[in-house]
Amino acid sequence: MNTFGKIFTITTYGESHGAAVGGIVDGMPAGIDIDMDFVQAELARRRPGQSKITTSRNEADEVEFLSGVFEGKSTGCPIGFIVRNTNQHSQDYENMRCIYRPSHADYTYQTKYGLRDHRGGGRTSARITIGRCVAGALAKLALKQLGITVQAFTSQVGDIKLEHDYRHYDLSITETNAVRCPDPEKAGMMERYIAEIKAKGDTVGGIITCVVKGCPVGLGEPEFDKLHAVLGHAMLSINAVKGFEYGEGFNGVNQLGSQQNDVFTTDKDGNIHTLTNHSGGIQGGLSNGEDIYFRVAFKPVATILMEQDTIDIEGNATTLKARGRHDPCVLPRAVPIVEAMAAMTILDAYLLNKTTHL
């Protein structure tokens, strides 16, 4: 539906070309310092028009909190917020009013609801992820007090990919380039490739990797809400996501059990750890205290500026050439969205875990 989470929840509203988008966050712990500059900076990482390889739509994406924040702190009450749309070019979509765009939600929404908003995809637009980023920023502020961090980065664009796992890179430099990749050389290759694809009117997909550090042992609620299951749910709810894997993921099938098992040990202080982390920080559906890492696959953006065969709403064959402002690759702007969904999932799991102990 339109609400995510069990205790820490976000309900979003709005359409791409409507008056505004926004949401209501409930379950935010009281007394958390709400750093407005941080929240706005998180939105700036997602906003359109931030580089030559993103859509040129020019939106400030300024968030206004309507409730739940008093004198710079969360009150424990629902946090209502709004981000107004100011740069809609709805006329760019008029030629799509009666046409089903390939690989979009036009046909499925029309069939399910009997109508659809053809302007930028309406409710199916990635612009709706603004609400997730605001809620994710709030979740990050709460997680900060628990010593938990969430960091995502672009690890592959097309067939250009990082050659090592996240431990090999300085993730603090992720924000120093337009594609948000911690390898400067690969970032340059990715950026040039996206620019080439954009010039052709085409699009390209890739993979975002996310790492959660400082997570305590025991987060997750088996049987059906295992931590990796709810993380998968969160990631697969993001527009254009086609795959999710954690730990060794699909590559793990090439190993034997003797190679895959994470052996337990204790450090000099008597704390339990594993010598390896093939499990990706989750065992039996619960966090085990090690780094949680996972990868999210994004398909190429469905809107391409090339002529395509399709049909209209009457079933007649026709052609479509999209107009307007679109991302040639969604990954750079999707990095903060992945982080936001991960932060909300981890905070919700933490709050749920608190209810299982006296």
mmCIF file of C-alpha atoms in Angstrom:
data_model
loop_
_atom_site.group_PDB
_atom_site.id
_atom_site.type_symbol
_atom_site.label_atom_id
_atom_site.label_comp_id
_atom_site.label_asym_id
_atom_site.label_seq_id
_atom_site.Cartn_x
_atom_site.Cartn_y
_atom_site.Cartn_z
ATOM 1 C CA MET A 1 0.000 0.000 0.000
ATOM 2 C CA ASN A 2 1.250 3.529 0.690
ATOM 3 C CA THR A 3 2.711 2.866 4.147
ATOM 4 C CA PHE A 4 6.035 1.197 4.987
ATOM 5 C CA GLY A 5 7.163 -0.096 8.383
ATOM 6 C CA LYS A 6 5.676 -1.589 11.552
ATOM 7 C CA ILE A 7 6.622 0.851 14.342
ATOM 8 C CA PHE A 8 8.644 3.475 12.488
ATOM 9 C CA THR A 9 6.387 4.118 9.511
ATOM 10 C CA ILE A 10 6.203 6.402 6.492
ATOM 11 C CA THR A 11 3.006 7.070 4.555
ATOM 12 C CA THR A 12 3.615 9.003 1.338
ATOM 13 C CA TYR A 13 1.319 11.054 -0.871
ATOM 14 C CA GLY A 14 1.465 13.051 -4.093
ATOM 15 C CA GLU A 15 2.137 12.688 -7.811
ATOM 16 C CA SER A 16 4.983 13.746 -10.073
ATOM 17 C CA HIS A 17 3.082 16.667 -11.600
ATOM 18 C CA GLY A 18 0.682 17.395 -8.734
ATOM 19 C CA ALA A 19 0.906 20.371 -6.398
ATOM 20 C CA ALA A 20 3.235 18.655 -3.941
ATOM 21 C CA VAL A 21 4.610 15.401 -2.587
ATOM 22 C CA GLY A 22 5.149 14.531 1.034
ATOM 23 C CA GLY A 23 4.378 12.162 3.837
ATOM 24 C CA ILE A 24 3.658 11.402 7.459
ATOM 25 C CA VAL A 25 6.275 9.701 9.615
ATOM 26 C CA ASP A 26 4.959 7.959 12.725
ATOM 27 C CA GLY A 27 6.850 6.143 15.456
ATOM 28 C CA MET A 28 9.815 8.527 15.488
ATOM 29 C CA PRO A 29 11.325 8.353 18.985
ATOM 30 C CA ALA A 30 10.926 11.548 20.983
ATOM 31 C CA GLY A 31 13.853 13.797 21.809
ATOM 32 C CA ILE A 32 15.892 13.207 18.656
ATOM 33 C CA ASP A 33 17.732 16.325 17.463
ATOM 34 C CA ILE A 34 16.298 17.204 14.051
ATOM 35 C CA ASP A 35 19.127 18.667 12.001
ATOM 36 C CA MET A 36 17.264 20.481 9.221
ATOM 37 C CA ASP A 37 20.458 21.144 7.272
ATOM 38 C CA PHE A 38 21.134 17.402 7.226
ATOM 39 C CA VAL A 39 17.597 16.549 6.107
ATOM 40 C CA GLN A 40 17.777 19.134 3.326
ATOM 41 C CA ALA A 41 21.217 17.867 2.284
ATOM 42 C CA GLU A 42 19.817 14.337 1.954
ATOM 43 C CA LEU A 43 17.113 15.685 -0.365
ATOM 44 C CA ALA A 44 19.759 17.557 -2.351
ATOM 45 C CA ARG A 45 21.509 14.247 -3.028
ATOM 46 C CA ARG A 46 18.286 12.964 -4.618
ATOM 47 C CA ARG A 47 17.118 16.157 -6.336
ATOM 48 C CA PRO A 48 17.028 16.462 -10.135
ATOM 49 C CA GLY A 49 19.359 18.730 -12.072
ATOM 50 C CA GLN A 50 22.395 18.102 -9.854
ATOM 51 C CA SER A 51 24.760 17.134 -12.690
ATOM 52 C CA LYS A 52 25.032 16.743 -16.467
ATOM 53 C CA ILE A 53 24.180 13.032 -16.217
ATOM 54 C CA THR A 54 20.838 13.501 -14.451
ATOM 55 C CA THR A 55 17.479 14.898 -15.535
ATOM 56 C CA SER A 56 17.455 18.666 -16.036
ATOM 57 C CA ARG A 57 14.178 19.158 -14.147
ATOM 58 C CA ASN A 58 14.896 22.113 -11.843
ATOM 59 C CA GLU A 59 13.343 21.547 -8.422
ATOM 60 C CA ALA A 60 14.632 23.018 -5.163
ATOM 61 C CA ASP A 61 13.008 20.164 -3.208
ATOM 62 C CA GLU A 62 12.709 22.236 -0.043
ATOM 63 C CA VAL A 63 11.013 20.336 2.764
ATOM 64 C CA GLU A 64 8.644 21.954 5.251
ATOM 65 C CA PHE A 65 7.764 20.141 8.466
ATOM 66 C CA LEU A 66 4.150 20.658 9.512
ATOM 67 C CA SER A 67 4.081 18.773 12.810
ATOM 68 C CA GLY A 68 5.998 16.542 15.191
ATOM 69 C CA VAL A 69 9.048 18.800 15.608
ATOM 70 C CA PHE A 70 9.305 21.374 18.411
ATOM 71 C CA GLU A 71 12.323 23.536 19.217
ATOM 72 C CA GLY A 72 14.548 21.361 17.062
ATOM 73 C CA LYS A 73 13.568 17.992 18.544
ATOM 74 C CA SER A 74 11.135 15.245 17.647
ATOM 75 C CA THR A 75 8.120 15.197 19.949
ATOM 76 C CA GLY A 76 7.135 11.564 19.443
ATOM 77 C CA CYS A 77 4.024 12.693 17.538
ATOM 78 C CA PRO A 78 3.465 12.120 13.802
ATOM 79 C CA ILE A 79 5.809 14.208 11.655
ATOM 80 C CA GLY A 80 3.954 15.659 8.687
ATOM 81 C CA PHE A 81 5.968 17.226 5.863
ATOM 82 C CA ILE A 82 5.487 18.666 2.396
ATOM 83 C CA VAL A 83 7.723 19.324 -0.627
ATOM 84 C CA ARG A 84 6.049 21.459 -3.280
ATOM 85 C CA ASN A 85 6.448 20.763 -7.002
ATOM 86 C CA THR A 86 7.470 23.957 -8.779
ATOM 87 C CA ASN A 87 8.897 22.961 -12.167
ATOM 88 C CA GLN A 88 6.400 20.598 -13.798
ATOM 89 C CA HIS A 89 6.314 20.507 -17.618
ATOM 90 C CA SER A 90 3.113 18.509 -17.962
ATOM 91 C CA GLN A 91 2.757 19.422 -21.636
ATOM 92 C CA ASP A 92 5.789 17.240 -22.377
ATOM 93 C CA TYR A 93 3.589 14.217 -21.683
ATOM 94 C CA GLU A 94 0.498 15.169 -23.676
ATOM 95 C CA ASN A 95 1.450 12.851 -26.563
ATOM 96 C CA MET A 96 1.432 9.950 -24.065
ATOM 97 C CA ARG A 97 -2.127 10.495 -22.813
ATOM 98 C CA CYS A 98 -3.577 7.694 -24.971
ATOM 99 C CA ILE A 99 -0.459 5.585 -25.507
ATOM 100 C CA TYR A 100 1.022 2.779 -23.441
ATOM 101 C CA ARG A 101 4.721 3.449 -22.921
ATOM 102 C CA PRO A 102 6.918 0.323 -23.168
ATOM 103 C CA SER A 103 8.009 -1.069 -19.760
ATOM 104 C CA HIS A 104 6.036 1.575 -17.835
ATOM 105 C CA ALA A 105 3.048 1.164 -15.528
ATOM 106 C CA ASP A 106 0.585 2.731 -17.988
ATOM 107 C CA TYR A 107 -1.172 -0.464 -19.045
ATOM 108 C CA THR A 108 -1.191 -2.111 -15.621
ATOM 109 C CA TYR A 109 -2.482 1.019 -13.810
ATOM 110 C CA GLN A 110 -5.119 1.649 -16.490
ATOM 111 C CA THR A 111 -6.326 -1.939 -16.203
ATOM 112 C CA LYS A 112 -6.293 -2.039 -12.384
ATOM 113 C CA TYR A 113 -7.829 1.380 -11.632
ATOM 114 C CA GLY A 114 -9.625 2.278 -14.843
ATOM 115 C CA LEU A 115 -7.629 5.498 -15.187
ATOM 116 C CA ARG A 116 -4.072 6.764 -14.878
ATOM 117 C CA ASP A 117 -2.104 9.983 -14.548
ATOM 118 C CA HIS A 118 -0.021 10.162 -17.716
ATOM 119 C CA ARG A 119 1.946 13.230 -16.555
ATOM 120 C CA GLY A 120 5.370 11.917 -15.686
ATOM 121 C CA GLY A 121 3.900 8.654 -14.471
ATOM 122 C CA GLY A 122 1.856 10.261 -11.701
ATOM 123 C CA ARG A 123 2.087 8.121 -8.593
ATOM 124 C CA THR A 124 4.544 5.703 -10.219
ATOM 125 C CA SER A 125 7.138 8.443 -10.749
ATOM 126 C CA ALA A 126 10.464 8.266 -8.954
ATOM 127 C CA ARG A 127 9.659 11.758 -7.662
ATOM 128 C CA ILE A 128 7.524 10.060 -5.009
ATOM 129 C CA THR A 129 10.765 8.801 -3.424
ATOM 130 C CA ILE A 130 11.211 12.287 -1.938
ATOM 131 C CA GLY A 131 9.039 11.124 0.974
ATOM 132 C CA ARG A 132 11.312 8.138 1.507
ATOM 133 C CA CYS A 133 14.406 10.361 1.587
ATOM 134 C CA VAL A 134 12.909 12.672 4.218
ATOM 135 C CA ALA A 135 11.865 9.710 6.371
ATOM 136 C CA GLY A 136 15.228 8.074 5.788
ATOM 137 C CA ALA A 137 17.025 11.218 6.935
ATOM 138 C CA LEU A 138 14.985 11.185 10.147
ATOM 139 C CA ALA A 139 15.787 7.507 10.630
ATOM 140 C CA LYS A 140 19.494 8.230 10.122
ATOM 141 C CA LEU A 141 19.362 10.906 12.830
ATOM 142 C CA ALA A 142 17.880 8.347 15.246
ATOM 143 C CA LEU A 143 20.368 5.646 14.212
ATOM 144 C CA LYS A 144 23.243 8.090 14.746
ATOM 145 C CA GLN A 145 22.482 8.076 18.479
ATOM 146 C CA LEU A 146 22.789 4.277 18.386
ATOM 147 C CA GLY A 147 26.131 4.325 16.564
ATOM 148 C CA ILE A 148 24.640 2.793 13.410
ATOM 149 C CA THR A 149 25.648 4.129 9.984
ATOM 150 C CA VAL A 150 24.281 3.446 6.501
ATOM 151 C CA GLN A 151 26.433 4.029 3.409
ATOM 152 C CA ALA A 152 25.552 3.208 -0.201
ATOM 153 C CA PHE A 153 27.495 3.732 -3.422
ATOM 154 C CA THR A 154 27.373 2.964 -7.122
ATOM 155 C CA SER A 155 29.355 -0.217 -7.734
ATOM 156 C CA GLN A 156 28.404 -0.907 -11.361
ATOM 157 C CA VAL A 157 27.071 0.954 -14.406
ATOM 158 C CA GLY A 158 26.438 -1.223 -17.436
ATOM 159 C CA ASP A 159 29.486 -3.499 -17.634
ATOM 160 C CA ILE A 160 31.771 -1.054 -15.777
ATOM 161 C CA LYS A 161 32.100 -2.348 -12.214
ATOM 162 C CA LEU A 162 34.281 -2.203 -9.143
ATOM 163 C CA GLU A 163 36.748 -5.065 -8.959
ATOM 164 C CA HIS A 164 36.805 -5.420 -5.162
ATOM 165 C CA ASP A 165 34.314 -5.515 -2.297
ATOM 166 C CA TYR A 166 33.466 -2.487 -0.174
ATOM 167 C CA ARG A 167 36.296 -3.050 2.329
ATOM 168 C CA HIS A 168 38.844 -2.169 -0.347
ATOM 169 C CA TYR A 169 37.543 1.385 -0.838
ATOM 170 C CA ASP A 170 37.388 4.641 1.094
ATOM 171 C CA LEU A 171 33.628 5.126 1.170
ATOM 172 C CA SER A 172 34.018 8.655 2.505
ATOM 173 C CA ILE A 173 34.886 9.873 -1.013
ATOM 174 C CA THR A 174 31.664 8.512 -2.528
ATOM 175 C CA GLU A 175 30.109 11.985 -2.729
ATOM 176 C CA THR A 176 33.093 13.537 -4.535
ATOM 177 C CA ASN A 177 31.903 12.572 -8.022
ATOM 178 C CA ALA A 178 28.638 12.705 -9.972
ATOM 179 C CA VAL A 179 28.041 8.951 -10.077
ATOM 180 C CA ARG A 180 28.713 8.415 -6.344
ATOM 181 C CA CYS A 181 31.374 5.756 -6.791
ATOM 182 C CA PRO A 182 34.274 5.400 -4.279
ATOM 183 C CA ASP A 183 36.785 4.518 -7.028
ATOM 184 C CA PRO A 184 37.725 7.788 -8.818
ATOM 185 C CA GLU A 185 39.029 6.031 -11.926
ATOM 186 C CA LYS A 186 35.953 3.846 -12.331
ATOM 187 C CA ALA A 187 33.744 6.841 -11.521
ATOM 188 C CA GLY A 188 35.235 8.733 -14.446
ATOM 189 C CA MET A 189 34.615 5.790 -16.751
ATOM 190 C CA MET A 190 31.031 5.463 -15.538
ATOM 191 C CA GLU A 191 30.323 9.171 -15.953
ATOM 192 C CA ARG A 192 31.675 9.229 -19.506
ATOM 193 C CA TYR A 193 29.688 6.132 -20.406
ATOM 194 C CA ILE A 194 26.424 7.592 -19.030
ATOM 195 C CA ALA A 195 27.058 10.782 -20.999
ATOM 196 C CA GLU A 196 27.533 8.740 -24.186
ATOM 197 C CA ILE A 197 24.311 6.836 -23.558
ATOM 198 C CA LYS A 198 22.439 10.073 -22.849
ATOM 199 C CA ALA A 199 23.662 11.595 -26.132
ATOM 200 C CA LYS A 200 22.115 8.648 -27.991
ATOM 201 C CA GLY A 201 18.774 9.116 -26.240
ATOM 202 C CA ASP A 202 19.143 5.758 -24.507
ATOM 203 C CA THR A 203 19.489 4.646 -20.878
ATOM 204 C CA VAL A 204 21.601 2.238 -18.803
ATOM 205 C CA GLY A 205 21.243 0.400 -15.488
ATOM 206 C CA GLY A 206 23.619 -0.899 -12.838
ATOM 207 C CA ILE A 207 24.111 -1.898 -9.209
ATOM 208 C CA ILE A 208 24.178 -0.012 -5.916
ATOM 209 C CA THR A 209 25.939 -1.564 -2.911
ATOM 210 C CA CYS A 210 24.937 -0.632 0.637
ATOM 211 C CA VAL A 211 26.781 -1.221 3.922
ATOM 212 C CA VAL A 212 25.288 -0.950 7.425
ATOM 213 C CA LYS A 213 27.812 -0.702 10.265
ATOM 214 C CA GLY A 214 27.315 -0.817 14.029
ATOM 215 C CA CYS A 215 24.125 -2.877 13.937
ATOM 216 C CA PRO A 216 23.562 -4.792 17.214
ATOM 217 C CA VAL A 217 22.976 -8.527 17.342
ATOM 218 C CA GLY A 218 19.393 -9.789 17.103
ATOM 219 C CA LEU A 219 17.554 -7.418 14.762
ATOM 220 C CA GLY A 220 14.956 -9.190 12.642
ATOM 221 C CA GLU A 221 11.695 -11.000 13.374
ATOM 222 C CA PRO A 222 11.498 -14.587 12.090
ATOM 223 C CA GLU A 223 9.609 -16.371 10.629
ATOM 224 C CA PHE A 224 8.340 -14.059 7.892
ATOM 225 C CA ASP A 225 10.064 -10.781 8.769
ATOM 226 C CA LYS A 226 13.667 -11.956 8.712
ATOM 227 C CA LEU A 227 15.978 -8.947 8.480
ATOM 228 C CA HIS A 228 17.129 -9.803 4.965
ATOM 229 C CA ALA A 229 13.501 -10.331 3.925
ATOM 230 C CA VAL A 230 12.383 -6.876 5.058
ATOM 231 C CA LEU A 231 15.496 -5.315 3.521
ATOM 232 C CA GLY A 232 14.637 -7.081 0.280
ATOM 233 C CA HIS A 233 11.053 -5.820 0.528
ATOM 234 C CA ALA A 234 12.311 -2.277 1.094
ATOM 235 C CA MET A 235 14.713 -2.332 -1.848
ATOM 236 C CA LEU A 236 12.345 -4.037 -4.284
ATOM 237 C CA SER A 237 9.756 -1.338 -3.572
ATOM 238 C CA ILE A 238 12.065 1.275 -5.145
ATOM 239 C CA ASN A 239 11.283 2.261 -8.728
ATOM 240 C CA ALA A 240 13.355 0.419 -11.387
ATOM 241 C CA VAL A 241 14.788 -2.164 -8.941
ATOM 242 C CA LYS A 242 15.006 -5.640 -10.440
ATOM 243 C CA GLY A 243 17.119 -7.573 -7.957
ATOM 244 C CA PHE A 244 18.383 -7.807 -4.364
ATOM 245 C CA GLU A 245 21.098 -9.974 -2.825
ATOM 246 C CA TYR A 246 22.933 -9.820 0.493
ATOM 247 C CA GLY A 247 26.219 -11.286 1.663
ATOM 248 C CA GLU A 248 27.780 -13.475 -0.993
ATOM 249 C CA GLY A 249 24.402 -13.651 -2.700
ATOM 250 C CA PHE A 250 24.306 -15.571 -5.966
ATOM 251 C CA ASN A 251 28.110 -15.829 -6.063
ATOM 252 C CA GLY A 252 27.912 -18.042 -2.993
ATOM 253 C CA VAL A 253 26.570 -20.967 -5.014
ATOM 254 C CA ASN A 254 30.072 -21.410 -6.452
ATOM 255 C CA GLN A 255 31.474 -22.253 -3.018
ATOM 256 C CA LEU A 256 31.269 -25.305 -0.777
ATOM 257 C CA GLY A 257 29.852 -25.185 2.727
ATOM 258 C CA SER A 258 33.360 -25.471 4.132
ATOM 259 C CA GLN A 259 34.287 -22.330 2.203
ATOM 260 C CA GLN A 260 31.061 -20.433 2.888
ATOM 261 C CA ASN A 261 30.696 -20.944 6.657
ATOM 262 C CA ASP A 262 31.617 -17.993 8.890
ATOM 263 C CA VAL A 263 33.682 -19.355 11.785
ATOM 264 C CA PHE A 264 33.108 -17.759 15.199
ATOM 265 C CA THR A 265 35.928 -16.391 17.336
ATOM 266 C CA THR A 266 36.421 -13.963 20.237
ATOM 267 C CA ASP A 267 38.547 -10.823 20.304
ATOM 268 C CA LYS A 268 40.906 -9.735 23.094
ATOM 269 C CA ASP A 269 37.954 -8.237 24.969
ATOM 270 C CA GLY A 270 35.932 -11.444 24.800
ATOM 271 C CA ASN A 271 33.481 -10.163 22.182
ATOM 272 C CA ILE A 272 32.190 -12.721 19.678
ATOM 273 C CA HIS A 273 32.857 -12.117 15.974
ATOM 274 C CA THR A 274 33.174 -14.135 12.791
ATOM 275 C CA LEU A 275 36.467 -14.565 10.943
ATOM 276 C CA THR A 276 34.707 -14.014 7.610
ATOM 277 C CA ASN A 277 31.415 -12.400 6.665
ATOM 278 C CA HIS A 278 29.999 -14.406 3.773
ATOM 279 C CA SER A 279 26.620 -14.191 5.551
ATOM 280 C CA GLY A 280 26.473 -10.433 5.068
ATOM 281 C CA GLY A 281 25.878 -9.720 8.749
ATOM 282 C CA ILE A 282 22.666 -11.735 8.925
ATOM 283 C CA GLN A 283 22.264 -15.333 10.125
ATOM 284 C CA GLY A 284 18.980 -17.107 10.737
ATOM 285 C CA GLY A 285 17.204 -13.919 9.711
ATOM 286 C CA LEU A 286 18.819 -11.947 12.562
ATOM 287 C CA SER A 287 21.694 -9.469 12.535
ATOM 288 C CA ASN A 288 24.879 -11.013 13.990
ATOM 289 C CA GLY A 289 26.807 -7.819 14.747
ATOM 290 C CA GLU A 290 28.986 -7.871 11.636
ATOM 291 C CA ASP A 291 28.652 -5.413 8.766
ATOM 292 C CA ILE A 292 25.422 -5.879 6.823
ATOM 293 C CA TYR A 293 26.057 -5.503 3.105
ATOM 294 C CA PHE A 294 23.807 -6.000 0.115
ATOM 295 C CA ARG A 295 23.458 -5.108 -3.554
ATOM 296 C CA VAL A 296 20.504 -3.688 -5.451
ATOM 297 C CA ALA A 297 20.143 -4.040 -9.240
ATOM 298 C CA PHE A 298 18.487 -1.223 -11.206
ATOM 299 C CA LYS A 299 17.201 -1.671 -14.742
ATOM 300 C CA PRO A 300 17.779 0.955 -17.437
ATOM 301 C CA VAL A 301 15.244 3.791 -17.148
ATOM 302 C CA ALA A 302 12.190 2.869 -19.229
ATOM 303 C CA THR A 303 11.778 6.328 -20.789
ATOM 304 C CA ILE A 304 14.154 6.589 -23.753
ATOM 305 C CA LEU A 305 14.317 9.484 -26.214
ATOM 306 C CA MET A 306 14.136 7.157 -29.206
ATOM 307 C CA GLU A 307 11.171 6.122 -31.327
ATOM 308 C CA GLN A 308 9.558 2.870 -30.155
ATOM 309 C CA ASP A 309 6.724 0.700 -31.385
ATOM 310 C CA THR A 310 3.753 0.408 -29.033
ATOM 311 C CA ILE A 311 -0.059 0.498 -28.997
ATOM 312 C CA ASP A 312 -2.637 3.054 -27.918
ATOM 313 C CA ILE A 313 -5.411 2.507 -25.356
ATOM 314 C CA GLU A 314 -7.655 1.143 -28.122
ATOM 315 C CA GLY A 315 -5.098 -1.505 -29.046
ATOM 316 C CA ASN A 316 -4.029 0.135 -32.293
ATOM 317 C CA ALA A 317 -0.385 -0.086 -33.344
ATOM 318 C CA THR A 318 1.469 3.220 -33.163
ATOM 319 C CA THR A 319 4.866 4.690 -32.373
ATOM 320 C CA LEU A 320 6.062 6.843 -29.489
ATOM 321 C CA LYS A 321 8.998 9.195 -29.096
ATOM 322 C CA ALA A 322 9.175 10.493 -25.545
ATOM 323 C CA ARG A 323 9.779 14.155 -24.794
ATOM 324 C CA GLY A 324 10.728 15.851 -21.592
ATOM 325 C CA ARG A 325 13.540 15.613 -19.029
ATOM 326 C CA HIS A 326 14.661 12.163 -17.947
ATOM 327 C CA ASP A 327 17.585 10.419 -16.280
ATOM 328 C CA PRO A 328 19.832 8.395 -18.606
ATOM 329 C CA CYS A 329 20.882 6.384 -15.537
ATOM 330 C CA VAL A 330 18.982 6.370 -12.256
ATOM 331 C CA LEU A 331 21.857 5.130 -10.070
ATOM 332 C CA PRO A 332 23.481 8.425 -8.981
ATOM 333 C CA ARG A 333 20.185 9.733 -7.618
ATOM 334 C CA ALA A 334 19.124 6.313 -6.292
ATOM 335 C CA VAL A 335 22.056 6.016 -3.857
ATOM 336 C CA PRO A 336 20.349 8.195 -1.184
ATOM 337 C CA ILE A 337 17.057 6.352 -1.776
ATOM 338 C CA VAL A 338 18.699 2.994 -1.066
ATOM 339 C CA GLU A 339 20.258 4.463 2.076
ATOM 340 C CA ALA A 340 16.904 5.891 3.163
ATOM 341 C CA MET A 341 15.065 2.583 2.809
ATOM 342 C CA ALA A 342 17.872 0.748 4.617
ATOM 343 C CA ALA A 343 17.884 3.282 7.471
ATOM 344 C CA MET A 344 14.116 3.036 7.923
ATOM 345 C CA THR A 345 14.263 -0.765 7.859
ATOM 346 C CA ILE A 346 17.050 -0.959 10.435
ATOM 347 C CA LEU A 347 15.418 1.583 12.779
ATOM 348 C CA ASP A 348 12.076 -0.199 12.533
ATOM 349 C CA ALA A 349 13.781 -3.530 13.279
ATOM 350 C CA TYR A 350 15.557 -1.964 16.261
ATOM 351 C CA LEU A 351 12.298 -0.621 17.686
ATOM 352 C CA LEU A 352 10.581 -3.960 17.108
ATOM 353 C CA ASN A 353 13.429 -5.734 18.861
ATOM 354 C CA LYS A 354 12.950 -3.512 21.916
ATOM 355 C CA THR A 355 9.405 -4.878 22.274
ATOM 356 C CA THR A 356 10.681 -8.467 22.682
ATOM 357 C CA HIS A 357 12.545 -7.760 25.933
ATOM 358 C CA LEU A 358 11.364 -6.540 29.343
#
